[in-house]
């Protein structure tokens, strides 16, 4: 193992093996060029030395990540955006508590979805405030985060079938707050998975805290890396991949429990050992890391990004079930599908009897046969009429395609 002083490394230097931090975390893959931008970041993060298994280095000038083709946003702008859209952390938390306590009292009726959406939006504000507080004061409060997550868990237990209908395509215009939106939605999926496998309440709370801040390391990176709609060069991708280590270090400095630290560190590890930052095989990945990997990926598939359109939750479920290259834990995938159903809650479907319905609730005994609400039909109380799908007249024939869905949503409005 050869040690290199960060201050002495030159722009364009290449290494024949991976360049690593703390003798285990990869900061630059082999045969990629070291840059002055990376050097500045390492100095900013407090790293004075890096390591390489080989002492072979070749001086070869190479271009740094092409930031000129990405969005022009600096960290100060990001901070200002957070500040203007967020309230004080304590005030936001109190608002969340009030909304949760009020909404839990509601019984299922035509206003329930509005109530759930209102609470969800309060949690969006709270998550933004958490990130803002860290950006402006370098402060994360475990007790407050834990309390907000416990409230969210109770809220999800009662309102799961409603909160899963909230889709990112309609919740917010895609903007610089997508990191916090992604964190909250990943938290919801993580909690739903944990409830499905009967994880102890204290563990679900820890998992929820890890999920809520799992992308916090990204705020130490140039926003151009994660807000661009252009493909990233290999060197830029490697720099972006350091966000797991940065997040781990943030939580370590804030004295969060080790289990939460590892969940954040390992949410990009994969069962086949092809993830990062440590390329761990499945038997070495923590339980929180495994759940976060599935929740994070499922959310990313169904959410719009600058570089892609959102796919449906049905498409995401099928992709997760395929589990290409065995990237994810099968038990966690099964728990997710059992909780949201094979035809996920919120999906519009055609039935064998010619009717259109929206999936309203999963069926614990058979994920293939969820409970659905019939479009345009009401029960005696004036609420949407619900039925259990089956393998006969009420069988789900297929999911509506995008054009059909547009027509249905227009009809509903």
Coordinates of C-alpha atoms in Angstrom, one line a residue:
X1 CA 0.0 0.0 0.0
X2 CA 1.5 3.3 -1.1
X3 CA 0.6 6.6 0.6
X4 CA 0.3 9.8 -1.4
X5 CA 0.0 13.3 0.1
X6 CA -3.0 15.1 -1.3
X7 CA -1.3 18.5 -1.4
X8 CA 1.5 17.0 -3.6
X9 CA -0.7 15.3 -6.2
X10 CA -0.7 17.0 -9.6
X11 CA -3.5 17.6 -12.1
X12 CA -3.7 14.7 -14.7
X13 CA -1.9 12.0 -12.6
X14 CA -3.3 8.5 -13.2
X15 CA -3.0 5.4 -11.0
X16 CA -2.9 1.8 -12.0
X17 CA -5.1 0.8 -9.1
X18 CA -8.0 2.5 -7.2
X19 CA -7.2 5.5 -5.1
X20 CA -8.8 5.2 -1.7
X21 CA -9.5 7.1 1.5
X22 CA -9.0 5.7 5.0
X23 CA -7.5 2.6 3.3
X24 CA -11.0 1.4 2.2
X25 CA -13.2 4.0 0.5
X26 CA -12.8 4.5 -3.2
X27 CA -12.3 8.1 -4.3
X28 CA -11.0 7.5 -7.9
X29 CA -11.1 4.3 -10.0
X30 CA -8.0 3.0 -11.7
X31 CA -6.8 4.7 -14.9
X32 CA -8.9 7.8 -14.3
X33 CA -7.2 11.2 -14.0
X34 CA -6.7 13.0 -10.8
X35 CA -7.8 16.7 -11.0
X36 CA -7.3 19.9 -9.2
X37 CA -11.0 20.1 -8.5
X38 CA -10.9 16.7 -6.7
X39 CA -7.8 17.8 -4.8
X40 CA -9.6 20.9 -3.6
X41 CA -12.5 18.8 -2.4
X42 CA -10.3 16.4 -0.5
X43 CA -8.6 19.3 1.2
X44 CA -12.0 20.8 2.1
X45 CA -13.1 17.5 3.5
X46 CA -10.0 17.3 5.7
X47 CA -8.2 14.4 3.9
X48 CA -4.4 14.9 3.8
X49 CA -3.5 11.4 2.5
X50 CA -4.8 8.9 0.0
X51 CA -3.7 5.4 -0.7
X52 CA -3.2 3.0 -3.6
X53 CA -2.2 -0.7 -3.6
X54 CA 0.2 0.0 -6.4
X55 CA 2.9 2.7 -6.5
X56 CA 2.6 3.0 -10.2
X57 CA 1.4 6.5 -11.4
X58 CA 1.6 8.0 -14.8
X59 CA 1.6 11.7 -15.5
X60 CA -1.0 12.3 -18.2
X61 CA -3.0 15.5 -18.6
X62 CA -6.7 14.9 -18.8
X63 CA -9.7 17.1 -18.7
X64 CA -11.6 17.5 -15.5
X65 CA -15.4 16.8 -15.5
X66 CA -17.1 18.9 -18.1
X67 CA -19.0 21.3 -15.9
X68 CA -19.6 23.7 -18.7
X69 CA -22.3 21.5 -20.1
X70 CA -24.2 21.2 -16.8
X71 CA -26.6 23.6 -15.1
X72 CA -24.9 26.6 -13.6
X73 CA -25.8 26.5 -9.9
X74 CA -23.5 27.1 -7.0
X75 CA -23.9 26.0 -3.4
X76 CA -24.9 29.5 -2.2
X77 CA -27.9 29.4 -4.6
X78 CA -28.8 26.0 -3.2
X79 CA -28.6 27.3 0.4
X80 CA -30.8 30.3 -0.5
X81 CA -33.4 28.1 -2.2
X82 CA -33.6 25.9 0.9
X83 CA -33.9 29.0 3.1
X84 CA -36.6 30.7 1.2
X85 CA -38.8 27.5 1.0
X86 CA -38.3 26.3 4.5
X87 CA -39.4 27.4 7.9
X88 CA -37.4 27.1 11.1
X89 CA -36.7 23.5 12.1
X90 CA -38.6 23.5 15.4
X91 CA -41.6 25.4 14.0
X92 CA -41.8 23.0 11.1
X93 CA -41.7 19.9 13.4
X94 CA -44.4 21.3 15.6
X95 CA -46.5 21.9 12.4
X96 CA -45.9 18.3 11.3
X97 CA -47.0 17.0 14.7
X98 CA -50.2 19.0 14.6
X99 CA -51.1 17.9 11.1
X100 CA -50.4 14.3 11.9
X101 CA -52.5 14.3 15.0
X102 CA -55.3 16.0 13.2
X103 CA -55.3 13.7 10.1
X104 CA -55.2 10.5 12.1
X105 CA -58.6 11.3 13.4
X106 CA -60.2 11.3 10.0
X107 CA -62.2 8.3 8.8
X108 CA -62.0 7.2 5.1
X109 CA -64.1 9.7 3.1
X110 CA -63.8 11.9 0.0
X111 CA -61.6 14.4 1.9
X112 CA -59.1 11.8 3.2
X113 CA -56.8 12.1 0.2
X114 CA -56.6 15.9 0.7
X115 CA -55.8 15.5 4.4
X116 CA -53.0 12.9 3.7
X117 CA -51.5 15.1 1.0
X118 CA -51.5 18.1 3.4
X119 CA -49.6 16.1 6.0
X120 CA -47.2 14.8 3.3
X121 CA -46.4 18.3 2.2
X122 CA -45.6 19.3 5.8
X123 CA -43.1 16.5 5.9
X124 CA -41.6 17.8 2.6
X125 CA -41.1 21.1 4.3
X126 CA -39.7 19.5 7.4
X127 CA -37.2 17.4 5.4
X128 CA -36.1 20.6 3.6
X129 CA -35.7 22.3 6.9
X130 CA -33.5 19.5 8.2
X131 CA -31.1 19.9 5.2
X132 CA -31.2 23.6 5.5
X133 CA -30.2 23.5 9.2
X134 CA -27.2 21.3 8.3
X135 CA -26.2 23.6 5.4
X136 CA -26.4 26.8 7.5
X137 CA -25.5 25.5 11.0
X138 CA -23.8 22.1 10.5
X139 CA -26.4 20.6 12.8
X140 CA -28.5 17.5 12.8
X141 CA -30.7 16.6 15.8
X142 CA -31.2 12.9 16.3
X143 CA -33.9 13.4 18.9
X144 CA -36.0 15.6 16.7
X145 CA -35.5 13.4 13.6
X146 CA -36.5 10.3 15.6
X147 CA -39.6 12.0 16.9
X148 CA -40.7 13.1 13.4
X149 CA -40.0 9.6 12.1
X150 CA -42.1 7.9 14.8
X151 CA -45.0 10.2 14.0
X152 CA -44.6 9.3 10.3
X153 CA -44.6 5.6 11.1
X154 CA -47.9 6.0 13.0
X155 CA -49.3 8.1 10.1
X156 CA -48.3 5.5 7.5
X157 CA -49.8 2.6 9.5
X158 CA -53.3 4.3 9.2
X159 CA -52.9 6.0 5.8
X160 CA -50.7 3.7 3.7
X161 CA -53.2 3.2 0.9
X162 CA -53.5 7.0 0.6
X163 CA -50.0 8.1 0.9
X164 CA -48.8 5.6 -1.7
X165 CA -51.1 7.4 -4.2
X166 CA -49.1 10.6 -4.0
X167 CA -46.9 10.6 -7.1
X168 CA -43.8 12.7 -7.6
X169 CA -44.9 13.8 -11.1
X170 CA -47.8 15.8 -9.5
X171 CA -46.4 16.8 -6.1
X172 CA -43.8 19.3 -7.1
X173 CA -42.2 20.9 -10.1
X174 CA -38.8 19.3 -10.5
X175 CA -36.3 21.7 -8.9
X176 CA -33.2 21.9 -6.7
X177 CA -35.2 20.4 -3.8
X178 CA -35.4 17.0 -5.5
X179 CA -32.9 15.6 -3.0
X180 CA -35.2 16.1 -0.1
X181 CA -38.2 14.9 -2.0
X182 CA -36.3 11.8 -2.9
X183 CA -35.3 11.3 0.8
X184 CA -38.8 11.6 2.1
X185 CA -40.3 9.2 -0.5
X186 CA -37.5 6.7 0.1
X187 CA -38.3 7.0 3.8
X188 CA -41.9 6.1 3.2
X189 CA -41.0 3.1 1.2
X190 CA -38.4 2.0 3.8
X191 CA -40.9 2.2 6.6
X192 CA -43.5 0.3 4.6
X193 CA -41.0 -2.5 3.9
X194 CA -40.0 -2.6 7.6
X195 CA -43.6 -2.8 8.7
X196 CA -44.2 -5.6 6.2
X197 CA -41.4 -7.7 7.7
X198 CA -42.4 -6.9 11.3
X199 CA -39.2 -5.1 12.2
X200 CA -39.2 -3.9 15.9
X201 CA -40.5 -0.3 16.3
X202 CA -37.1 1.1 17.6
X203 CA -35.4 -0.4 14.5
X204 CA -38.0 1.1 12.2
X205 CA -37.3 4.5 13.7
X206 CA -33.6 4.1 13.2
X207 CA -34.2 3.0 9.6
X208 CA -36.5 5.9 9.0
X209 CA -33.9 8.4 10.3
X210 CA -31.2 6.9 8.0
X211 CA -33.6 7.1 5.0
X212 CA -34.5 10.7 5.7
X213 CA -30.9 11.9 5.6
X214 CA -29.4 9.2 3.3
X215 CA -28.5 11.7 0.6
X216 CA -27.1 14.4 3.0
X217 CA -23.6 13.9 1.8
X218 CA -24.5 15.2 -1.7
X219 CA -24.9 18.8 -0.3
X220 CA -21.1 18.8 0.1
X221 CA -20.6 18.2 -3.6
X222 CA -21.1 20.7 -6.5
X223 CA -24.8 20.8 -7.4
X224 CA -23.7 20.4 -11.1
X225 CA -23.0 16.8 -10.4
X226 CA -26.6 15.9 -9.5
X227 CA -28.7 18.6 -11.2
X228 CA -27.3 18.1 -14.7
X229 CA -29.4 16.7 -17.6
X230 CA -26.2 15.7 -19.4
X231 CA -24.3 12.3 -19.0
X232 CA -21.5 12.5 -16.4
X233 CA -17.9 11.8 -17.4
X234 CA -16.3 8.9 -15.4
X235 CA -14.3 11.2 -13.2
X236 CA -17.5 13.2 -12.3
X237 CA -19.4 10.0 -11.6
X238 CA -16.6 8.9 -9.2
X239 CA -16.8 12.2 -7.4
X240 CA -20.6 11.9 -7.1
X241 CA -20.2 8.4 -5.7
X242 CA -18.3 9.8 -2.7
X243 CA -21.6 11.1 -1.3
X244 CA -22.1 7.9 0.7
X245 CA -18.8 8.4 2.5
X246 CA -19.5 12.1 3.0
X247 CA -22.9 11.3 4.5
X248 CA -21.4 8.6 6.8
X249 CA -18.8 11.1 8.0
X250 CA -21.5 13.7 8.7
X251 CA -23.5 11.3 10.8
X252 CA -20.4 10.1 12.5
X253 CA -19.4 13.6 13.5
X254 CA -23.0 14.2 14.7
X255 CA -22.7 11.1 16.9
X256 CA -25.6 9.2 15.3
X257 CA -25.9 5.4 16.1
X258 CA -23.6 3.2 14.1
X259 CA -26.5 1.4 12.5
X260 CA -27.8 4.6 11.0
X261 CA -24.3 5.6 9.8
X262 CA -23.9 2.2 8.0
X263 CA -27.4 2.5 6.4
X264 CA -26.4 5.8 4.8
X265 CA -22.9 4.4 3.9
X266 CA -24.3 1.3 2.3
X267 CA -27.4 2.4 0.4
X268 CA -25.6 2.0 -2.9
X269 CA -24.0 -1.4 -2.1
X270 CA -25.4 -4.3 -4.1
X271 CA -26.0 -8.0 -3.3
X272 CA -23.7 -9.0 -6.2
X273 CA -20.8 -7.0 -4.8
X274 CA -20.9 -4.5 -7.7
X275 CA -22.1 -1.5 -5.6
X276 CA -20.1 1.2 -3.8
X277 CA -18.2 2.5 -1.9
X278 CA -16.8 -0.8 -0.5
X279 CA -18.1 -3.3 -3.0
X280 CA -19.6 -5.4 -0.3
X281 CA -21.3 -8.8 -1.0
X282 CA -24.8 -9.3 0.2
X283 CA -23.8 -11.1 3.5
X284 CA -21.7 -8.1 4.5
X285 CA -24.4 -5.4 3.9
X286 CA -26.3 -4.1 6.9
X287 CA -30.1 -4.6 7.1
X288 CA -30.7 -0.9 6.8
X289 CA -28.4 -0.8 3.8
X290 CA -30.4 -3.6 2.1
X291 CA -33.8 -2.0 2.7
X292 CA -32.6 1.5 1.7
X293 CA -31.1 0.1 -1.5
X294 CA -34.5 -1.2 -2.6
X295 CA -36.5 1.8 -1.4
X296 CA -34.1 4.3 -3.0
X297 CA -34.1 2.5 -6.3
X298 CA -37.9 2.0 -6.4
X299 CA -38.4 5.7 -5.7
X300 CA -35.8 6.7 -8.3
X301 CA -37.5 4.7 -11.1
X302 CA -40.9 6.3 -10.4
X303 CA -39.7 9.9 -10.0
X304 CA -38.9 12.4 -12.8
X305 CA -35.3 13.6 -13.1
X306 CA -33.7 16.2 -15.3
X307 CA -32.4 13.4 -17.5
X308 CA -35.4 11.1 -17.6
X309 CA -39.2 10.7 -17.4
X310 CA -40.8 9.0 -14.5
X311 CA -41.9 5.4 -15.0
X312 CA -45.0 4.0 -13.5
X313 CA -45.0 2.2 -10.1
X314 CA -46.1 -1.0 -12.0
X315 CA -43.1 -0.7 -14.3
X316 CA -40.9 -0.2 -11.2
X317 CA -42.4 -3.2 -9.5
X318 CA -41.7 -5.4 -12.5
X319 CA -38.1 -4.2 -12.8
X320 CA -37.5 -4.8 -9.1
X321 CA -39.0 -8.3 -9.4
X322 CA -36.6 -9.1 -12.3
X323 CA -33.8 -8.1 -10.0
X324 CA -31.3 -8.0 -12.9
X325 CA -27.8 -9.2 -12.0
X326 CA -29.2 -10.1 -8.5
X327 CA -28.5 -6.6 -7.2
X328 CA -31.1 -6.5 -4.4
X329 CA -32.1 -8.7 -1.5
X330 CA -35.0 -11.0 -2.5
X331 CA -36.6 -10.9 1.0
X332 CA -36.7 -7.1 0.8
X333 CA -38.1 -7.1 -2.7
X334 CA -40.8 -9.6 -1.7
X335 CA -41.7 -7.3 1.3
X336 CA -42.1 -4.3 -1.0
X337 CA -44.3 -6.1 -3.5
X338 CA -46.4 -7.6 -0.8
X339 CA -46.9 -4.2 0.7
X340 CA -47.7 -2.2 -2.4
X341 CA -49.2 -5.2 -4.4
X342 CA -48.1 -6.5 -7.8
X343 CA -50.3 -3.7 -9.3
X344 CA -49.2 -0.9 -6.9
X345 CA -51.6 1.3 -5.0
X346 CA -52.7 4.2 -7.2
X347 CA -52.3 2.3 -10.5
X348 CA -55.2 2.4 -12.9
X349 CA -56.2 -0.9 -14.4
X350 CA -58.7 -2.5 -16.9
X351 CA -60.8 -5.3 -15.4
X352 CA -62.2 -8.4 -17.3
X353 CA -65.8 -7.0 -16.9
X354 CA -64.8 -3.9 -19.0
X355 CA -64.6 -1.5 -16.1
X356 CA -61.7 0.8 -15.2
X357 CA -60.5 0.9 -11.6
X358 CA -57.8 2.3 -9.4
X359 CA -55.8 0.0 -7.1
X360 CA -56.7 1.2 -3.6
X361 CA -55.2 -1.4 -1.2
X362 CA -52.9 -4.4 -1.3
X363 CA -54.2 -7.9 -0.6
X364 CA -52.0 -9.5 2.2
X365 CA -53.0 -13.0 1.1
X366 CA -52.3 -12.5 -2.6
X367 CA -50.4 -9.5 -4.1
X368 CA -51.8 -10.3 -7.5
X369 CA -55.4 -9.6 -6.4
X370 CA -55.5 -6.2 -4.8
X371 CA -58.6 -4.2 -3.7
X372 CA -59.7 -1.6 -6.3
X373 CA -62.0 1.4 -6.5
X374 CA -64.3 1.4 -9.5
X375 CA -64.0 4.5 -11.6
X376 CA -67.2 6.6 -11.5
X377 CA -69.1 4.3 -9.1
X378 CA -70.1 5.2 -5.5
X379 CA -71.4 3.1 -2.6
X380 CA -74.4 4.0 -0.4
X381 CA -72.3 6.5 1.6
X382 CA -71.2 8.3 -1.5
X383 CA -67.6 7.0 -1.3
X384 CA -65.9 5.3 -4.2
X385 CA -67.1 1.7 -4.6
X386 CA -64.4 -0.9 -3.8
X387 CA -64.2 -4.6 -4.7
X388 CA -61.7 -7.4 -4.4
X389 CA -60.2 -8.4 -7.7
X390 CA -60.3 -12.1 -8.6
X391 CA -59.4 -14.5 -11.4
X392 CA -62.9 -14.2 -13.0
X393 CA -65.0 -11.2 -14.0
X394 CA -63.1 -8.9 -11.6
X395 CA -59.7 -10.0 -12.9
X396 CA -57.1 -7.3 -13.8
X397 CA -56.5 -7.6 -17.5
X398 CA -53.8 -5.0 -17.8
X399 CA -52.5 -1.6 -16.6
X400 CA -53.6 1.5 -18.5
X401 CA -51.0 2.9 -20.9
X402 CA -49.9 6.5 -20.7
X403 CA -52.3 7.9 -23.3
X404 CA -55.3 6.1 -21.6
X405 CA -54.2 7.3 -18.2
X406 CA -54.1 10.9 -19.5
X407 CA -57.7 10.5 -20.6
X408 CA -58.8 9.0 -17.3
X409 CA -57.2 11.8 -15.3
X410 CA -58.8 14.4 -17.5
X411 CA -62.2 12.7 -17.0
X412 CA -61.7 12.7 -13.2
X413 CA -60.8 16.4 -13.2

